[in-house]
PDB file of C-alpha atoms in Angstrom:
ATOM      1  CA  MET S   1       8.882 -24.734 -10.061  1.00 72.00           C
ATOM      2  CA  PHE S   2      11.284 -22.381  -8.278  1.00 83.00           C
ATOM      3  CA  ARG S   3      12.599 -23.858  -5.026  1.00 88.00           C
ATOM      4  CA  GLU S   4      15.257 -22.712  -2.589  1.00 94.00           C
ATOM      5  CA  SER S   5      16.160 -23.265   1.033  1.00 95.00           C
ATOM      6  CA  LEU S   6      15.195 -20.760   3.690  1.00 94.00           C
ATOM      7  CA  GLN S   7      18.882 -20.009   4.222  1.00 95.00           C
ATOM      8  CA  THR S   8      19.377 -19.220   0.535  1.00 96.00           C
ATOM      9  CA  LYS S   9      16.214 -17.126   0.397  1.00 96.00           C
ATOM     10  CA  THR S  10      17.274 -15.156   3.480  1.00 96.00           C
ATOM     11  CA  ALA S  11      20.710 -14.462   1.994  1.00 97.00           C
ATOM     12  CA  ARG S  12      19.159 -13.395  -1.295  1.00 97.00           C
ATOM     13  CA  LEU S  13      16.670 -11.162   0.499  1.00 98.00           C
ATOM     14  CA  LYS S  14      19.522  -9.344   2.249  1.00 97.00           C
ATOM     15  CA  LYS S  15      20.945  -8.475  -1.182  1.00 98.00           C
ATOM     16  CA  ILE S  16      17.517  -7.280  -2.376  1.00 98.00           C
ATOM     17  CA  ILE S  17      17.116  -5.104   0.729  1.00 98.00           C
ATOM     18  CA  ALA S  18      20.550  -3.549   0.137  1.00 98.00           C
ATOM     19  CA  GLY S  19      19.651  -2.935  -3.509  1.00 98.00           C
ATOM     20  CA  PHE S  20      16.374  -1.257  -2.612  1.00 98.00           C
ATOM     21  CA  GLN S  21      18.023   0.844   0.118  1.00 98.00           C
ATOM     22  CA  LYS S  22      20.504   2.176  -2.414  1.00 98.00           C
ATOM     23  CA  THR S  23      17.942   2.706  -5.174  1.00 98.00           C
ATOM     24  CA  TYR S  24      15.078   4.191  -3.147  1.00 98.00           C
ATOM     25  CA  PRO S  25      16.625   5.857  -0.072  1.00 97.00           C
ATOM     26  CA  ASP S  26      13.741   8.323   0.193  1.00 97.00           C
ATOM     27  CA  ALA S  27      10.852   5.926  -0.463  1.00 98.00           C
ATOM     28  CA  HIS S  28       7.697   6.950   1.357  1.00 97.00           C
ATOM     29  CA  CYS S  29       3.912   6.867   1.150  1.00 97.00           C
ATOM     30  CA  GLU S  30       3.027   8.876  -1.953  1.00 97.00           C
ATOM     31  CA  LEU S  31      -0.399   9.946  -0.774  1.00 98.00           C
ATOM     32  CA  THR S  32      -0.475  13.618   0.229  1.00 98.00           C
ATOM     33  CA  TYR S  33      -1.719  14.267   3.771  1.00 98.00           C
ATOM     34  CA  ALA S  34      -1.127  16.592   6.716  1.00 98.00           C
ATOM     35  CA  ASN S  35      -2.533  14.544   9.599  1.00 98.00           C
ATOM     36  CA  PRO S  36      -3.741  11.023  10.458  1.00 98.00           C
ATOM     37  CA  LEU S  37      -7.364  11.736   9.488  1.00 98.00           C
ATOM     38  CA  GLN S  38      -6.352  12.960   6.049  1.00 98.00           C
ATOM     39  CA  LEU S  39      -4.198   9.876   5.529  1.00 98.00           C
ATOM     40  CA  LEU S  40      -7.033   7.589   6.622  1.00 98.00           C
ATOM     41  CA  VAL S  41      -9.469   9.203   4.188  1.00 98.00           C
ATOM     42  CA  ALA S  42      -6.885   9.185   1.387  1.00 98.00           C
ATOM     43  CA  VAL S  43      -6.187   5.474   1.839  1.00 98.00           C
ATOM     44  CA  ILE S  44      -9.906   4.674   1.753  1.00 98.00           C
ATOM     45  CA  LEU S  45     -10.128   6.655  -1.490  1.00 98.00           C
ATOM     46  CA  SER S  46      -7.112   4.846  -2.965  1.00 97.00           C
ATOM     47  CA  ALA S  47      -8.888   1.485  -3.201  1.00 94.00           C
ATOM     48  CA  GLN S  48      -8.833   0.518  -6.893  1.00 93.00           C
ATOM     49  CA  CYS S  49      -7.576   4.012  -7.684  1.00 95.00           C
ATOM     50  CA  THR S  50      -4.101   5.456  -8.186  1.00 95.00           C
ATOM     51  CA  ASP S  51      -2.376   7.605  -5.588  1.00 97.00           C
ATOM     52  CA  LYS S  52      -1.896  10.226  -8.301  1.00 97.00           C
ATOM     53  CA  ARG S  53      -5.654  10.477  -8.834  1.00 97.00           C
ATOM     54  CA  VAL S  54      -6.337  10.619  -5.091  1.00 98.00           C
ATOM     55  CA  ASN S  55      -3.792  13.423  -4.715  1.00 98.00           C
ATOM     56  CA  LEU S  56      -5.696  15.445  -7.321  1.00 98.00           C
ATOM     57  CA  ILE S  57      -8.913  15.059  -5.334  1.00 97.00           C
ATOM     58  CA  THR S  58      -7.808  15.596  -1.751  1.00 98.00           C
ATOM     59  CA  PRO S  59      -6.574  19.241  -1.736  1.00 98.00           C
ATOM     60  CA  GLU S  60     -10.091  20.618  -2.267  1.00 97.00           C
ATOM     61  CA  LEU S  61     -11.652  17.809  -0.237  1.00 98.00           C
ATOM     62  CA  PHE S  62      -9.488  18.574   2.802  1.00 98.00           C
ATOM     63  CA  LYS S  63     -10.142  22.303   2.492  1.00 98.00           C
ATOM     64  CA  LYS S  64     -13.869  21.633   2.688  1.00 98.00           C
ATOM     65  CA  TYR S  65     -13.814  18.954   5.393  1.00 98.00           C
ATOM     66  CA  ARG S  66     -11.233  19.499   8.130  1.00 98.00           C
ATOM     67  CA  THR S  67     -12.428  17.237  10.934  1.00 98.00           C
ATOM     68  CA  ALA S  68     -14.042  13.847  11.339  1.00 98.00           C
ATOM     69  CA  LYS S  69     -17.275  15.624  12.278  1.00 98.00           C
ATOM     70  CA  ASP S  70     -17.126  17.636   9.055  1.00 98.00           C
ATOM     71  CA  PHE S  71     -17.015  14.424   7.034  1.00 98.00           C
ATOM     72  CA  ALA S  72     -19.675  12.765   9.197  1.00 98.00           C
ATOM     73  CA  ASP S  73     -22.113  15.674   8.858  1.00 98.00           C
ATOM     74  CA  ALA S  74     -21.566  16.377   5.166  1.00 98.00           C
ATOM     75  CA  PRO S  75     -24.486  15.882   2.790  1.00 98.00           C
ATOM     76  CA  ARG S  76     -23.776  12.529   1.138  1.00 97.00           C
ATOM     77  CA  ALA S  77     -24.400  13.832  -2.375  1.00 97.00           C
ATOM     78  CA  GLU S  78     -21.974  16.715  -1.816  1.00 97.00           C
ATOM     79  CA  LEU S  79     -19.225  14.386  -0.612  1.00 98.00           C
ATOM     80  CA  GLU S  80     -19.819  12.064  -3.547  1.00 98.00           C
ATOM     81  CA  GLN S  81     -19.270  14.915  -5.990  1.00 97.00           C
ATOM     82  CA  PHE S  82     -15.898  15.735  -4.421  1.00 97.00           C
ATOM     83  CA  ILE S  83     -14.636  12.155  -4.775  1.00 98.00           C
ATOM     84  CA  LYS S  84     -16.468  11.041  -7.919  1.00 97.00           C
ATOM     85  CA  SER S  85     -13.340  10.677 -10.046  1.00 97.00           C
ATOM     86  CA  ALA S  86     -11.855   8.184  -7.551  1.00 97.00           C
ATOM     87  CA  GLY S  87     -14.274   5.504  -8.714  1.00 96.00           C
ATOM     88  CA  PHE S  88     -16.744   3.547  -6.584  1.00 97.00           C
ATOM     89  CA  PHE S  89     -17.532   6.958  -5.128  1.00 97.00           C
ATOM     90  CA  ARG S  90     -20.850   6.011  -3.571  1.00 98.00           C
ATOM     91  CA  SER S  91     -19.447   3.161  -1.485  1.00 98.00           C
ATOM     92  CA  LYS S  92     -16.349   5.205  -0.633  1.00 98.00           C
ATOM     93  CA  ALA S  93     -18.447   8.172   0.503  1.00 98.00           C
ATOM     94  CA  LYS S  94     -20.537   5.842   2.656  1.00 98.00           C
ATOM     95  CA  ASN S  95     -17.430   4.269   4.201  1.00 98.00           C
ATOM     96  CA  ILE S  96     -15.783   7.624   4.863  1.00 98.00           C
ATOM     97  CA  GLN S  97     -18.891   9.004   6.571  1.00 98.00           C
ATOM     98  CA  ASN S  98     -19.550   5.886   8.657  1.00 98.00           C
ATOM     99  CA  CYS S  99     -15.871   5.695   9.565  1.00 98.00           C
ATOM    100  CA  CYS S 100     -15.832   9.338  10.666  1.00 98.00           C
ATOM    101  CA  ARG S 101     -19.036   8.934  12.645  1.00 98.00           C
ATOM    102  CA  LYS S 102     -17.389   6.157  14.634  1.00 98.00           C
ATOM    103  CA  LEU S 103     -14.340   8.360  15.142  1.00 98.00           C
ATOM    104  CA  VAL S 104     -16.592  11.072  16.580  1.00 98.00           C
ATOM    105  CA  GLU S 105     -18.720   8.716  18.682  1.00 98.00           C
ATOM    106  CA  HIS S 106     -15.995   6.434  20.043  1.00 98.00           C
ATOM    107  CA  HIS S 107     -12.654   8.212  19.691  1.00 98.00           C
ATOM    108  CA  GLY S 108     -13.308  11.905  20.243  1.00 98.00           C
ATOM    109  CA  GLY S 109     -12.856  12.572  16.537  1.00 98.00           C
ATOM    110  CA  GLU S 110      -9.280  11.286  16.596  1.00 98.00           C
ATOM    111  CA  VAL S 111      -7.808   8.400  14.603  1.00 98.00           C
ATOM    112  CA  PRO S 112      -6.992   5.514  16.972  1.00 98.00           C
ATOM    113  CA  ARG S 113      -3.479   4.120  17.199  1.00 98.00           C
ATOM    114  CA  THR S 114      -4.126   0.389  17.399  1.00 98.00           C
ATOM    115  CA  MET S 115      -4.834  -2.235  14.774  1.00 98.00           C
ATOM    116  CA  GLU S 116      -7.736  -3.599  16.797  1.00 98.00           C
ATOM    117  CA  GLU S 117      -9.513  -0.241  16.913  1.00 98.00           C
ATOM    118  CA  LEU S 118      -8.775   0.757  13.321  1.00 98.00           C
ATOM    119  CA  ILE S 119     -10.164  -2.390  11.718  1.00 98.00           C
ATOM    120  CA  GLN S 120     -13.482  -1.760  13.463  1.00 98.00           C
ATOM    121  CA  LEU S 121     -13.929   1.340  11.286  1.00 98.00           C
ATOM    122  CA  ASP S 122     -15.878   1.207   8.025  1.00 98.00           C
ATOM    123  CA  GLY S 123     -13.698   0.826   4.955  1.00 97.00           C
ATOM    124  CA  VAL S 124     -10.636  -0.124   6.992  1.00 98.00           C
ATOM    125  CA  GLY S 125      -8.912  -3.489   6.712  1.00 97.00           C
ATOM    126  CA  ARG S 126      -5.423  -4.558   7.717  1.00 97.00           C
ATOM    127  CA  LYS S 127      -3.795  -2.913   4.714  1.00 97.00           C
ATOM    128  CA  THR S 128      -5.329   0.487   5.413  1.00 98.00           C
ATOM    129  CA  ALA S 129      -4.665   0.150   9.135  1.00 98.00           C
ATOM    130  CA  ASN S 130      -1.016  -0.741   8.528  1.00 98.00           C
ATOM    131  CA  VAL S 131      -0.587   2.263   6.226  1.00 98.00           C
ATOM    132  CA  VAL S 132      -2.070   4.647   8.790  1.00 98.00           C
ATOM    133  CA  LEU S 133      -0.268   3.178  11.794  1.00 98.00           C
ATOM    134  CA  GLY S 134       3.122   3.044  10.099  1.00 98.00           C
ATOM    135  CA  ASN S 135       3.075   6.379   8.304  1.00 98.00           C
ATOM    136  CA  ALA S 136       1.025   8.565  10.642  1.00 98.00           C
ATOM    137  CA  PHE S 137       2.128   7.168  14.001  1.00 98.00           C
ATOM    138  CA  ASP S 138       5.315   5.192  13.308  1.00 97.00           C
ATOM    139  CA  VAL S 139       3.605   2.171  14.862  1.00 98.00           C
ATOM    140  CA  ILE S 140       4.700  -0.956  13.000  1.00 98.00           C
ATOM    141  CA  VAL S 141       2.611  -4.018  13.773  1.00 98.00           C
ATOM    142  CA  GLY S 142       2.271  -5.564  10.327  1.00 97.00           C
ATOM    143  CA  PHE S 143       3.172  -5.374   6.656  1.00 98.00           C
ATOM    144  CA  VAL S 144       1.258  -3.358   4.058  1.00 98.00           C
ATOM    145  CA  VAL S 145       0.072  -5.783   1.372  1.00 97.00           C
ATOM    146  CA  ASP S 146      -1.285  -3.982  -1.686  1.00 96.00           C
ATOM    147  CA  THR S 147      -1.308  -5.024  -5.341  1.00 95.00           C
ATOM    148  CA  HIS S 148       2.402  -4.193  -5.736  1.00 96.00           C
ATOM    149  CA  ALA S 149       3.354  -6.239  -2.678  1.00 97.00           C
ATOM    150  CA  ILE S 150       1.313  -9.191  -3.909  1.00 97.00           C
ATOM    151  CA  ARG S 151       2.817  -9.097  -7.406  1.00 97.00           C
ATOM    152  CA  LEU S 152       6.433  -8.418  -6.456  1.00 98.00           C
ATOM    153  CA  SER S 153       6.569 -10.794  -3.503  1.00 97.00           C
ATOM    154  CA  HIS S 154       5.639 -13.564  -5.948  1.00 97.00           C
ATOM    155  CA  ARG S 155       7.938 -12.353  -8.731  1.00 97.00           C
ATOM    156  CA  LEU S 156      10.863 -12.053  -6.322  1.00 98.00           C
ATOM    157  CA  GLY S 157      10.206 -15.570  -5.052  1.00 97.00           C
ATOM    158  CA  LEU S 158       9.584 -14.453  -1.470  1.00 97.00           C
ATOM    159  CA  THR S 159       6.284 -16.307  -1.011  1.00 96.00           C
ATOM    160  CA  THR S 160       3.823 -18.474  -2.883  1.00 95.00           C
ATOM    161  CA  GLU S 161       0.896 -17.488  -0.667  1.00 96.00           C
ATOM    162  CA  LYS S 162      -2.137 -16.088  -2.467  1.00 95.00           C
ATOM    163  CA  THR S 163      -4.233 -14.122   0.029  1.00 97.00           C
ATOM    164  CA  PRO S 164      -3.155 -10.746   1.460  1.00 96.00           C
ATOM    165  CA  GLU S 165      -3.432 -12.097   5.013  1.00 97.00           C
ATOM    166  CA  LYS S 166      -1.129 -15.046   4.341  1.00 98.00           C
ATOM    167  CA  ILE S 167       1.287 -12.942   2.291  1.00 98.00           C
ATOM    168  CA  GLU S 168       1.529 -10.490   5.170  1.00 98.00           C
ATOM    169  CA  LEU S 169       2.326 -13.255   7.658  1.00 98.00           C
ATOM    170  CA  ALA S 170       4.905 -14.802   5.299  1.00 97.00           C
ATOM    171  CA  LEU S 171       6.721 -11.506   4.765  1.00 98.00           C
ATOM    172  CA  MET S 172       6.633 -10.664   8.465  1.00 98.00           C
ATOM    173  CA  LYS S 173       8.325 -13.986   9.217  1.00 97.00           C
ATOM    174  CA  LEU S 174      10.903 -13.527   6.480  1.00 97.00           C
ATOM    175  CA  LEU S 175      11.808  -9.856   6.946  1.00 97.00           C
ATOM    176  CA  PRO S 176      13.460  -8.228   9.964  1.00 96.00           C
ATOM    177  CA  GLU S 177      10.809  -6.140  11.724  1.00 96.00           C
ATOM    178  CA  LYS S 178      12.876  -2.969  11.257  1.00 96.00           C
ATOM    179  CA  HIS S 179      12.336  -3.291   7.489  1.00 97.00           C
ATOM    180  CA  TRP S 180       8.587  -3.991   7.437  1.00 98.00           C
ATOM    181  CA  LEU S 181       7.499  -0.431   6.613  1.00 97.00           C
ATOM    182  CA  ASP S 182      10.418   0.427   4.339  1.00 98.00           C
ATOM    183  CA  PHE S 183      10.139  -2.812   2.378  1.00 98.00           C
ATOM    184  CA  SER S 184       6.464  -2.157   1.696  1.00 98.00           C
ATOM    185  CA  HIS S 185       7.417   1.290   0.332  1.00 98.00           C
ATOM    186  CA  TRP S 186      10.227  -0.230  -1.755  1.00 98.00           C
ATOM    187  CA  LEU S 187       7.880  -2.743  -3.354  1.00 98.00           C
ATOM    188  CA  VAL S 188       5.452   0.035  -4.293  1.00 98.00           C
ATOM    189  CA  TRP S 189       8.186   2.270  -5.703  1.00 98.00           C
ATOM    190  CA  HIS S 190       9.859  -0.581  -7.588  1.00 98.00           C
ATOM    191  CA  GLY S 191       6.520  -1.759  -8.927  1.00 97.00           C
ATOM    192  CA  ARG S 192       5.679   1.721 -10.201  1.00 97.00           C
ATOM    193  CA  ARG S 193       9.093   2.616 -11.565  1.00 97.00           C
ATOM    194  CA  ARG S 194      10.683  -0.601 -12.803  1.00 97.00           C
ATOM    195  CA  CYS S 195       8.879  -3.902 -12.176  1.00 98.00           C
ATOM    196  CA  TYR S 196       5.683  -3.255 -14.096  1.00 96.00           C
ATOM    197  CA  ALA S 197       2.929  -5.858 -14.234  1.00 94.00           C
ATOM    198  CA  ARG S 198       3.377  -6.128 -17.998  1.00 92.00           C
ATOM    199  CA  LYS S 199       6.765  -5.743 -19.646  1.00 93.00           C
ATOM    200  CA  PRO S 200       8.874  -5.267 -16.490  1.00 96.00           C
ATOM    201  CA  ASP S 201      12.083  -3.358 -17.192  1.00 97.00           C
ATOM    202  CA  CYS S 202      14.373  -6.226 -16.240  1.00 97.00           C
ATOM    203  CA  ALA S 203      17.227  -4.846 -18.356  1.00 96.00           C
ATOM    204  CA  HIS S 204      17.611  -1.908 -15.978  1.00 97.00           C
ATOM    205  CA  CYS S 205      16.458  -3.572 -12.761  1.00 98.00           C
ATOM    206  CA  GLU S 206      18.619  -2.745  -9.754  1.00 97.00           C
ATOM    207  CA  VAL S 207      17.962  -6.105  -8.067  1.00 98.00           C
ATOM    208  CA  LEU S 208      17.942  -8.335 -11.160  1.00 97.00           C
ATOM    209  CA  LYS S 209      20.849 -10.462  -9.918  1.00 97.00           C
ATOM    210  CA  TRP S 210      18.782 -11.628  -6.936  1.00 97.00           C
ATOM    211  CA  CYS S 211      15.403 -11.945  -8.654  1.00 97.00           C
ATOM    212  CA  PRO S 212      14.181 -15.316  -9.994  1.00 96.00           C
ATOM    213  CA  ARG S 213      11.633 -13.453 -12.158  1.00 95.00           C
ATOM    214  CA  ILE S 214       8.779 -15.778 -11.301  1.00 95.00           C
ATOM    215  CA  GLY S 215       6.238 -15.536 -14.121  1.00 91.00           C
ATOM    216  CA  VAL S 216       8.197 -12.982 -16.132  1.00 89.00           C
ATOM    217  CA  LYS S 217       9.282 -15.394 -18.883  1.00 73.00           C
ATOM    218  CA  GLU S 218       5.657 -16.299 -19.471  1.00 55.00           C
ATOM    219  CA  ILE S 219       4.702 -12.619 -19.632  1.00 51.00           C
ATOM    220  CA  LEU S 220       7.494 -11.833 -22.083  1.00 50.00           C
ATOM    221  CA  ALA S 221       6.686 -14.849 -24.237  1.00 44.00           C
ATOM    222  CA  THR S 222       3.043 -13.804 -24.428  1.00 47.00           C
ATOM    223  CA  ASP S 223       4.066 -10.359 -25.652  1.00 46.00           C
ATOM    224  CA  GLY S 224       6.359 -11.816 -28.289  1.00 40.00           C
ATOM    225  CA  HIS S 225       9.605 -11.026 -26.414  1.00 40.00           C
ATOM    226  CA  ARG S 226      12.042 -13.824 -25.645  1.00 33.00           C
TER     227      ARG S 226
END
């Protein structure tokens, strides 16, 4: 089992941060949006779906529905057809409409700027709220924990926690607050471009020297690579 002191982990993390800063200086949310409402809808659509797929859907979707009221008043079947290729389209359409109805009824059609208000909306948990707050409003109150953050935080030996809530708390304690948003982007970009779930490209990894590769040997052995 991989063990290290907090002091050693903190020093190693500084090297990882520097490596990510150099490798991904322009890392950002890869969902396409023009305003907070569009980002909120896009993040709801991105559940168990790739950003690339969502970005193929949203141009026509956002032309048709421009306001929260537009989404709230749309015929459900019509909305479902727009988002069908995102998967789980019926539950996503329901969440989007119920979310937008609450925006109209309680927030004047605007996306709220607090975690407490956002997580009261249908289809919105801490991950979605953190994405919207950080990227739309530059309000950083937490850490975005998606599948890439879960996988890479374990592989990099930053936490052994299993649930998104506990992983978020662990990373918030470990990372300087000024890096919370950027580090979440770096994990996504690194996970998509280098540190794949299967067959990670360790040979070309920019932070290999500071990565304990938790679980990677087992993955490589399973695939016949040693």
